[in-house]
Amino acid sequence: MMEMLQVSKKKTGVFLAAALLLWMVLMPHTVKAAGGMSMSTDYPGITMKAGDTATFSLYFTNSEETGMDVTLEAEDLPEGWSGYFKGSNSEVSSVHVAANQAREDSPALSYSLTLPGDAEEGTYQINLKADGGLGNTATLPLTVRVAERESGQGNFTAEYPEQQGASGTNFSFSTTLVNNGVDSANYSLSAKAPEGWQVTFTPSGESTQVASLPVDSGSSQGITVAVIPSEKVEKGEYTINCTAVSASETLNLELKVTITGTYGVILTTPTGNLSLSAYAKEETPVTLSIQNTGNVDLENLQLSASASTDWNVRFDESTIDVLEAGATKEITAYVQPSEDAIIGDYVTAIIIQNDQASSEADFRVSVKNHTTWGVVAVAIIVVLCIGLGAIIRKYGRR
């Protein structure tokens, strides 16, 4: 009977020990103070890498009937390590713990720990100390294992590596250069583009073009790559190979530009003469020469005019549905000055345009009187002179 009782006690002891161990694992790590205050965190042991920053959430409870102001400090920080207590988005050095405060009522408080970039591998322990005075103190040990930072291949990428536009378009690519190495690196930047093209690199948010730039370990740098095609570029697809070279790696980025074509139109006359004579309230025809100077067909070209008040300009064809690349088309415009237009020179602008191209020609319009009226006036003057002479001869001797 005694043996059975001893076995039962042993089983009960084992069960209680296992239950205690399970409770210690599952419950947040808590350190009781000498008084009624306690401090805890959810994860008192973590793994970090050199250069990393970690945040420990802190909770306070108080079984005392009075509140207290608790002073905070960190002890046993290895050389080069740094940290601070943070509450309400500010660095703090103390916290108020209310009377009978439960864990869920604890004010938002955390400890931010930063490892230096050269932190050595190993396991370290630091202690967070809370001192409420009058024997209310608590020390919370934190275990930090520093693991080896893995060195990885960097990358050079673009948000939109393929773009297109008409000739004359300047292209801008938003790119990102990432350094996944264990050390900071200086990258030399270069580009291989078609002859006559210009390629420049500008760090994001800056205005100065660069040929190289530093990138910290584990960090990235935005770069704007500006591509200016040659003025004589033809329709087609072009490739620009960009390279970022450091002491340990070469990163490549391929950009593509598609030139959709060259758009251009010229409006003039067959002779190049941009002047004409006109008469008030009468239409004067003028032949226009419209040439597509690009290498892409132009569609929906519209003719319009800007003239003096009450003048009228019309066209025998105001819309050109399609003007083939390199083709020329002649259209007649009719310019009609206003009824009260006085003799003199005027400017009438005629415009041809669509969504891709436009051209304007300024015509000098000389408003004149008809010559027949001048002849009649001269004839009247001659008749008057002859009549006056006859009167003088007849009556002048008396």
CSV table of C-alpha atoms in Angstrom, one decimal:
chain,number,residue,atom,x,y,z
A,1,MET,CA,0.0,0.0,0.0
A,2,MET,CA,2.8,2.4,0.9
A,3,GLU,CA,4.6,1.6,-2.4
A,4,MET,CA,1.4,2.4,-4.4
A,5,LEU,CA,1.1,5.7,-2.5
A,6,GLN,CA,4.7,6.7,-3.2
A,7,VAL,CA,4.2,5.9,-7.0
A,8,SER,CA,1.1,8.0,-7.0
A,9,LYS,CA,3.0,10.9,-5.4
A,10,LYS,CA,5.7,10.6,-8.0
A,11,LYS,CA,3.2,10.7,-10.8
A,12,THR,CA,1.5,13.7,-9.3
A,13,GLY,CA,4.9,15.5,-9.0
A,14,VAL,CA,5.8,14.8,-12.6
A,15,PHE,CA,2.4,16.0,-13.7
A,16,LEU,CA,2.7,19.2,-11.7
A,17,ALA,CA,6.2,19.8,-13.1
A,18,ALA,CA,5.1,19.3,-16.7
A,19,ALA,CA,2.1,21.6,-16.1
A,20,LEU,CA,4.4,24.3,-14.7
A,21,LEU,CA,6.8,24.0,-17.6
A,22,LEU,CA,3.9,24.3,-20.1
A,23,TRP,CA,2.6,27.4,-18.3
A,24,MET,CA,6.0,29.0,-18.4
A,25,VAL,CA,6.3,28.4,-22.2
A,26,LEU,CA,2.8,29.5,-23.1
A,27,MET,CA,2.5,32.6,-20.9
A,28,PRO,CA,4.2,35.9,-21.8
A,29,HIS,CA,7.6,36.2,-20.1
A,30,THR,CA,7.0,38.2,-17.0
A,31,VAL,CA,9.4,39.3,-14.2
A,32,LYS,CA,7.8,40.1,-10.9
A,33,ALA,CA,9.2,43.0,-9.0
A,34,ALA,CA,10.1,43.1,-5.4
A,35,GLY,CA,6.9,45.1,-4.7
A,36,GLY,CA,3.6,44.7,-6.5
A,37,MET,CA,4.8,45.8,-10.0
A,38,SER,CA,5.7,43.5,-12.8
A,39,MET,CA,7.1,44.0,-16.3
A,40,SER,CA,6.7,41.5,-19.3
A,41,THR,CA,7.1,41.1,-23.0
A,42,ASP,CA,5.7,38.6,-25.5
A,43,TYR,CA,9.0,37.5,-27.1
A,44,PRO,CA,12.0,37.9,-24.7
A,45,GLY,CA,14.2,35.8,-27.0
A,46,ILE,CA,14.7,36.7,-30.7
A,47,THR,CA,17.1,36.2,-33.6
A,48,MET,CA,18.6,39.3,-35.4
A,49,LYS,CA,21.1,40.0,-38.1
A,50,ALA,CA,23.8,42.7,-38.0
A,51,GLY,CA,22.3,46.1,-38.8
A,52,ASP,CA,18.8,45.0,-38.0
A,53,THR,CA,16.4,46.8,-35.6
A,54,ALA,CA,13.9,45.0,-33.4
A,55,THR,CA,11.0,46.2,-31.2
A,56,PHE,CA,9.9,44.6,-27.9
A,57,SER,CA,6.4,45.4,-26.7
A,58,LEU,CA,6.4,46.0,-22.9
A,59,TYR,CA,3.6,45.5,-20.4
A,60,PHE,CA,3.3,46.6,-16.8
A,61,THR,CA,0.9,45.3,-14.0
A,62,ASN,CA,0.6,46.7,-10.5
A,63,SER,CA,-1.1,45.0,-7.5
A,64,GLU,CA,-0.5,48.0,-5.3
A,65,GLU,CA,-3.3,50.3,-4.2
A,66,THR,CA,-1.3,53.3,-5.4
A,67,GLY,CA,0.2,54.3,-8.7
A,68,MET,CA,3.8,55.0,-9.4
A,69,ASP,CA,6.2,56.6,-11.9
A,70,VAL,CA,8.6,54.0,-13.1
A,71,THR,CA,12.1,55.0,-14.3
A,72,LEU,CA,13.3,52.9,-17.3
A,73,GLU,CA,16.8,52.0,-18.4
A,74,ALA,CA,18.7,49.3,-20.4
A,75,GLU,CA,21.7,47.5,-19.0
A,76,ASP,CA,24.5,45.3,-20.4
A,77,LEU,CA,24.3,46.6,-24.0
A,78,PRO,CA,27.2,45.3,-26.0
A,79,GLU,CA,29.5,47.9,-27.5
A,80,GLY,CA,28.0,49.5,-30.6
A,81,TRP,CA,24.5,48.4,-29.8
A,82,SER,CA,21.9,51.1,-29.2
A,83,GLY,CA,18.3,51.2,-28.0
A,84,TYR,CA,15.6,53.4,-26.5
A,85,PHE,CA,12.2,53.2,-24.9
A,86,LYS,CA,9.3,54.4,-27.0
A,87,GLY,CA,5.8,55.6,-26.0
A,88,SER,CA,3.2,57.5,-28.0
A,89,ASN,CA,5.7,57.9,-30.9
A,90,SER,CA,8.3,59.6,-28.7
A,91,GLU,CA,11.4,58.4,-26.8
A,92,VAL,CA,10.7,58.2,-23.1
A,93,SER,CA,12.7,57.5,-20.0
A,94,SER,CA,9.8,56.7,-17.6
A,95,VAL,CA,6.2,55.5,-17.5
A,96,HIS,CA,3.3,55.9,-15.1
A,97,VAL,CA,1.9,52.6,-13.8
A,98,ALA,CA,-1.6,53.1,-12.3
A,99,ALA,CA,-2.9,51.5,-9.1
A,100,ASN,CA,-4.2,48.0,-9.6
A,101,GLN,CA,-3.2,48.1,-13.3
A,102,ALA,CA,-4.0,45.0,-15.3
A,103,ARG,CA,-1.9,43.9,-18.3
A,104,GLU,CA,-4.5,44.9,-20.8
A,105,ASP,CA,-4.5,48.4,-19.3
A,106,SER,CA,-0.8,48.9,-19.7
A,107,PRO,CA,0.2,52.1,-21.6
A,108,ALA,CA,1.6,51.6,-25.1
A,109,LEU,CA,5.3,51.1,-24.5
A,110,SER,CA,8.1,49.4,-26.3
A,111,TYR,CA,11.9,49.0,-26.5
A,112,SER,CA,13.6,49.5,-29.8
A,113,LEU,CA,17.0,47.7,-30.2
A,114,THR,CA,19.4,48.4,-33.1
A,115,LEU,CA,22.5,46.2,-33.9
A,116,PRO,CA,25.5,47.7,-35.5
A,117,GLY,CA,26.4,46.6,-39.0
A,118,ASP,CA,29.5,44.8,-37.7
A,119,ALA,CA,27.8,42.9,-34.9
A,120,GLU,CA,29.4,39.5,-34.4
A,121,GLU,CA,27.5,36.3,-34.4
A,122,GLY,CA,26.6,34.9,-31.0
A,123,THR,CA,24.1,35.0,-28.2
A,124,TYR,CA,23.8,38.0,-26.0
A,125,GLN,CA,21.7,39.1,-23.1
A,126,ILE,CA,20.6,42.6,-22.2
A,127,ASN,CA,18.5,43.6,-19.2
A,128,LEU,CA,15.7,46.1,-19.1
A,129,LYS,CA,15.2,47.6,-15.7
A,130,ALA,CA,12.1,49.3,-14.2
A,131,ASP,CA,12.4,51.2,-10.9
A,132,GLY,CA,9.3,52.5,-9.3
A,133,GLY,CA,11.0,53.4,-6.0
A,134,LEU,CA,10.2,52.1,-2.5
A,135,GLY,CA,11.4,48.6,-3.4
A,136,ASN,CA,9.3,48.3,-6.6
A,137,THR,CA,11.9,47.2,-9.1
A,138,ALA,CA,11.9,44.7,-11.9
A,139,THR,CA,14.5,43.5,-14.4
A,140,LEU,CA,13.5,41.9,-17.7
A,141,PRO,CA,16.2,39.9,-19.4
A,142,LEU,CA,16.2,39.8,-23.2
A,143,THR,CA,18.1,37.2,-25.2
A,144,VAL,CA,19.3,38.2,-28.6
A,145,ARG,CA,21.0,35.7,-31.0
A,146,VAL,CA,22.9,37.4,-33.8
A,147,ALA,CA,22.9,35.3,-36.9
A,148,GLU,CA,25.0,35.6,-40.0
A,149,ARG,CA,23.7,38.0,-42.6
A,150,GLU,CA,23.3,36.2,-45.9
A,151,SER,CA,24.9,37.8,-48.9
A,152,GLY,CA,22.6,37.8,-51.9
A,153,GLN,CA,22.7,39.0,-55.5
A,154,GLY,CA,21.5,42.6,-55.9
A,155,ASN,CA,19.1,43.6,-58.7
A,156,PHE,CA,18.5,46.5,-61.1
A,157,THR,CA,14.9,46.8,-62.2
A,158,ALA,CA,12.5,49.2,-63.9
A,159,GLU,CA,8.8,49.8,-63.2
A,160,TYR,CA,8.0,50.0,-66.9
A,161,PRO,CA,11.0,48.7,-68.9
A,162,GLU,CA,9.2,49.1,-72.3
A,163,GLN,CA,7.9,52.4,-73.6
A,164,GLN,CA,6.8,53.8,-76.9
A,165,GLY,CA,6.3,57.2,-78.5
A,166,ALA,CA,6.7,59.3,-81.6
A,167,SER,CA,10.0,60.6,-82.7
A,168,GLY,CA,10.9,63.7,-80.7
A,169,THR,CA,9.6,62.1,-77.5
A,170,ASN,CA,11.9,62.0,-74.5
A,171,PHE,CA,11.5,58.9,-72.4
A,172,SER,CA,11.8,58.5,-68.6
A,173,PHE,CA,12.2,55.2,-66.8
A,174,SER,CA,11.8,54.8,-63.0
A,175,THR,CA,14.3,52.2,-61.9
A,176,THR,CA,15.4,50.7,-58.5
A,177,LEU,CA,18.9,49.5,-57.6
A,178,VAL,CA,19.1,47.1,-54.7
A,179,ASN,CA,22.2,46.1,-52.7
A,180,ASN,CA,21.7,42.7,-51.1
A,181,GLY,CA,25.3,42.3,-50.1
A,182,VAL,CA,26.7,42.4,-46.5
A,183,ASP,CA,28.6,45.7,-47.2
A,184,SER,CA,27.7,49.1,-48.6
A,185,ALA,CA,28.8,49.4,-52.2
A,186,ASN,CA,29.4,52.1,-54.8
A,187,TYR,CA,27.9,51.4,-58.2
A,188,SER,CA,29.1,52.9,-61.4
A,189,LEU,CA,26.3,53.5,-63.9
A,190,SER,CA,26.6,53.3,-67.7
A,191,ALA,CA,24.4,52.6,-70.7
A,192,LYS,CA,24.8,51.3,-74.2
A,193,ALA,CA,22.4,53.0,-76.6
A,194,PRO,CA,22.1,53.5,-80.4
A,195,GLU,CA,24.4,56.1,-81.9
A,196,GLY,CA,23.2,59.7,-81.3
A,197,TRP,CA,21.1,58.8,-78.3
A,198,GLN,CA,21.6,60.3,-74.8
A,199,VAL,CA,21.1,58.4,-71.6
A,200,THR,CA,21.4,60.0,-68.1
A,201,PHE,CA,21.0,58.8,-64.5
A,202,THR,CA,19.5,60.9,-61.7
A,203,PRO,CA,18.8,59.7,-58.2
A,204,SER,CA,15.1,59.9,-57.3
A,205,GLY,CA,14.1,63.2,-55.7
A,206,GLU,CA,17.2,65.0,-56.9
A,207,SER,CA,18.1,67.0,-60.0
A,208,THR,CA,21.8,66.3,-60.4
A,209,GLN,CA,22.8,63.7,-62.9
A,210,VAL,CA,25.3,61.1,-61.7
A,211,ALA,CA,27.7,58.5,-63.0
A,212,SER,CA,27.9,56.5,-59.8
A,213,LEU,CA,26.2,56.4,-56.4
A,214,PRO,CA,26.5,54.5,-53.1
A,215,VAL,CA,23.9,52.1,-51.8
A,216,ASP,CA,23.9,50.8,-48.2
A,217,SER,CA,23.9,47.1,-47.4
A,218,GLY,CA,20.3,45.8,-47.6
A,219,SER,CA,19.0,49.0,-49.0
A,220,SER,CA,17.7,50.3,-52.4
A,221,GLN,CA,18.1,53.5,-54.4
A,222,GLY,CA,15.6,54.8,-56.9
A,223,ILE,CA,17.1,56.1,-60.1
A,224,THR,CA,15.4,58.0,-63.0
A,225,VAL,CA,16.9,56.9,-66.3
A,226,ALA,CA,16.3,59.6,-69.0
A,227,VAL,CA,16.5,58.5,-72.6
A,228,ILE,CA,16.6,61.1,-75.5
A,229,PRO,CA,16.6,59.5,-79.0
A,230,SER,CA,18.5,60.9,-81.9
A,231,GLU,CA,16.8,63.7,-83.9
A,232,LYS,CA,17.1,61.5,-87.0
A,233,VAL,CA,15.6,58.4,-85.4
A,234,GLU,CA,13.4,56.2,-87.6
A,235,LYS,CA,10.4,54.1,-86.8
A,236,GLY,CA,11.3,50.9,-85.0
A,237,GLU,CA,12.2,49.2,-81.7
A,238,TYR,CA,15.4,50.1,-79.9
A,239,THR,CA,17.2,48.5,-76.9
A,240,ILE,CA,19.2,50.4,-74.2
A,241,ASN,CA,21.4,48.2,-72.0
A,242,CYS,CA,22.0,49.8,-68.6
A,243,THR,CA,24.7,48.5,-66.2
A,244,ALA,CA,25.4,49.1,-62.5
A,245,VAL,CA,28.9,47.8,-61.5
A,246,SER,CA,30.3,47.5,-57.9
A,247,ALA,CA,33.4,45.9,-56.6
A,248,SER,CA,31.6,42.6,-56.2
A,249,GLU,CA,28.9,42.4,-58.8
A,250,THR,CA,27.6,43.6,-62.2
A,251,LEU,CA,23.9,44.2,-62.5
A,252,ASN,CA,22.2,44.6,-65.9
A,253,LEU,CA,18.9,46.3,-66.9
A,254,GLU,CA,17.5,46.1,-70.4
A,255,LEU,CA,15.2,49.0,-71.5
A,256,LYS,CA,13.2,49.1,-74.7
A,257,VAL,CA,11.9,52.1,-76.7
A,258,THR,CA,9.5,51.8,-79.6
A,259,ILE,CA,9.4,54.7,-82.0
A,260,THR,CA,6.0,54.8,-83.6
A,261,GLY,CA,7.0,57.1,-86.4
A,262,THR,CA,7.9,60.7,-87.5
A,263,TYR,CA,5.1,63.1,-87.7
A,264,GLY,CA,5.3,66.3,-89.7
A,265,VAL,CA,3.3,68.6,-92.0
A,266,ILE,CA,4.1,71.8,-93.9
A,267,LEU,CA,1.5,74.2,-95.3
A,268,THR,CA,2.6,76.7,-98.0
A,269,THR,CA,1.9,77.5,-101.6
A,270,PRO,CA,3.2,75.8,-104.8
A,271,THR,CA,5.5,78.8,-105.4
A,272,GLY,CA,6.2,79.6,-101.8
A,273,ASN,CA,4.6,83.0,-102.2
A,274,LEU,CA,2.5,84.0,-99.1
A,275,SER,CA,1.1,87.3,-100.3
A,276,LEU,CA,-2.0,88.1,-102.4
A,277,SER,CA,-4.2,91.0,-103.5
A,278,ALA,CA,-7.9,91.1,-102.6
A,279,TYR,CA,-10.9,93.4,-102.8
A,280,ALA,CA,-13.6,94.2,-100.3
A,281,LYS,CA,-16.5,91.7,-100.2
A,282,GLU,CA,-14.9,89.7,-103.0
A,283,GLU,CA,-13.4,86.2,-102.8
A,284,THR,CA,-9.8,85.8,-103.9
A,285,PRO,CA,-8.6,82.2,-104.5
A,286,VAL,CA,-5.2,81.0,-103.3
A,287,THR,CA,-3.8,77.6,-103.9
A,288,LEU,CA,-2.4,75.8,-100.8
A,289,SER,CA,0.3,73.1,-100.8
A,290,ILE,CA,0.1,70.6,-97.9
A,291,GLN,CA,3.0,68.2,-97.6
A,292,ASN,CA,3.4,65.2,-95.1
A,293,THR,CA,7.0,65.4,-94.2
A,294,GLY,CA,6.9,62.4,-91.8
A,295,ASN,CA,7.2,58.7,-92.4
A,296,VAL,CA,3.7,57.9,-91.0
A,297,ASP,CA,0.4,58.6,-92.8
A,298,LEU,CA,-1.5,61.5,-91.3
A,299,GLU,CA,-5.2,61.1,-90.7
A,300,ASN,CA,-8.0,63.6,-90.2
A,301,LEU,CA,-6.1,66.8,-91.0
A,302,GLN,CA,-8.3,69.9,-90.4
A,303,LEU,CA,-7.9,73.3,-92.2
A,304,SER,CA,-8.9,76.5,-90.4
A,305,ALA,CA,-8.1,80.2,-90.7
A,306,SER,CA,-7.7,83.2,-88.5
A,307,ALA,CA,-8.5,86.5,-90.2
A,308,SER,CA,-9.5,90.1,-89.5
A,309,THR,CA,-13.0,90.9,-88.1
A,310,ASP,CA,-15.9,90.1,-90.5
A,311,TRP,CA,-13.5,88.5,-93.0
A,312,ASN,CA,-14.4,85.1,-94.4
A,313,VAL,CA,-12.0,82.3,-95.4
A,314,ARG,CA,-13.4,79.0,-96.8
A,315,PHE,CA,-11.8,75.9,-98.4
A,316,ASP,CA,-12.9,73.8,-101.3
A,317,GLU,CA,-11.9,70.9,-98.9
A,318,SER,CA,-11.6,71.6,-95.2
A,319,THR,CA,-10.7,68.0,-94.1
A,320,ILE,CA,-8.1,65.6,-95.5
A,321,ASP,CA,-9.0,62.1,-94.4
A,322,VAL,CA,-5.6,60.6,-95.1
A,323,LEU,CA,-2.4,62.2,-96.3
A,324,GLU,CA,0.2,59.5,-97.0
A,325,ALA,CA,3.8,59.7,-95.8
A,326,GLY,CA,5.8,62.0,-98.1
A,327,ALA,CA,2.7,63.0,-100.2
A,328,THR,CA,1.6,66.5,-101.1
A,329,LYS,CA,-2.0,67.7,-101.7
A,330,GLU,CA,-3.2,71.0,-103.1
A,331,ILE,CA,-6.3,72.7,-101.8
A,332,THR,CA,-7.8,76.1,-102.8
A,333,ALA,CA,-8.6,78.7,-100.1
A,334,TYR,CA,-10.9,81.6,-100.8
A,335,VAL,CA,-10.2,84.8,-98.9
A,336,GLN,CA,-12.9,87.5,-98.7
A,337,PRO,CA,-12.2,90.8,-97.0
A,338,SER,CA,-15.1,92.5,-95.2
A,339,GLU,CA,-17.3,95.0,-97.0
A,340,ASP,CA,-15.9,98.0,-95.1
A,341,ALA,CA,-12.2,96.9,-95.4
A,342,ILE,CA,-10.0,99.9,-96.2
A,343,ILE,CA,-7.1,99.8,-98.5
A,344,GLY,CA,-4.0,98.4,-96.8
A,345,ASP,CA,-2.2,95.2,-95.8
A,346,TYR,CA,-3.7,92.5,-93.5
A,347,VAL,CA,-2.5,89.2,-92.1
A,348,THR,CA,-4.5,86.0,-92.5
A,349,ALA,CA,-3.3,82.8,-90.8
A,350,ILE,CA,-4.2,79.4,-92.3
A,351,ILE,CA,-3.6,76.3,-90.1
A,352,ILE,CA,-3.5,72.6,-90.9
A,353,GLN,CA,-3.4,70.2,-88.0
A,354,ASN,CA,-4.4,66.9,-86.4
A,355,ASP,CA,-3.4,65.2,-83.1
A,356,GLN,CA,0.2,64.5,-84.2
A,357,ALA,CA,1.3,67.4,-86.3
A,358,SER,CA,0.4,71.0,-87.3
A,359,SER,CA,1.6,73.8,-89.5
A,360,GLU,CA,0.6,77.5,-89.9
A,361,ALA,CA,1.2,79.9,-92.8
A,362,ASP,CA,0.7,83.7,-92.5
A,363,PHE,CA,-0.5,85.3,-95.7
A,364,ARG,CA,-0.1,89.0,-96.3
A,365,VAL,CA,-3.4,90.2,-98.0
A,366,SER,CA,-3.3,93.6,-99.7
A,367,VAL,CA,-6.8,95.1,-100.0
A,368,LYS,CA,-7.0,97.3,-103.1
A,369,ASN,CA,-9.6,99.3,-105.1
A,370,HIS,CA,-10.5,98.1,-108.6
A,371,THR,CA,-8.4,99.7,-111.4
A,372,THR,CA,-11.5,100.5,-113.5
A,373,TRP,CA,-12.7,103.0,-111.0
A,374,GLY,CA,-9.3,104.7,-111.1
A,375,VAL,CA,-9.5,104.9,-114.9
A,376,VAL,CA,-13.0,106.5,-114.7
A,377,ALA,CA,-11.7,109.0,-112.2
A,378,VAL,CA,-8.8,109.9,-114.4
A,379,ALA,CA,-11.1,110.3,-117.4
A,380,ILE,CA,-13.4,112.6,-115.4
A,381,ILE,CA,-10.5,114.7,-114.4
A,382,VAL,CA,-9.3,114.9,-118.1
A,383,VAL,CA,-12.7,115.9,-119.3
A,384,LEU,CA,-13.0,118.6,-116.6
A,385,CYS,CA,-9.6,119.9,-117.6
A,386,ILE,CA,-10.5,120.1,-121.3
A,387,GLY,CA,-13.8,121.8,-120.5
A,388,LEU,CA,-12.0,124.3,-118.3
A,389,GLY,CA,-9.5,125.0,-121.0
A,390,ALA,CA,-12.2,125.6,-123.6
A,391,ILE,CA,-14.0,128.1,-121.3
A,392,ILE,CA,-10.8,130.0,-120.7
A,393,ARG,CA,-10.0,130.2,-124.4
A,394,LYS,CA,-13.6,131.4,-125.2
A,395,TYR,CA,-14.0,134.0,-122.6
A,396,GLY,CA,-10.4,134.7,-121.6
A,397,ARG,CA,-9.9,137.5,-124.2
A,398,ARG,CA,-12.9,139.5,-123.3
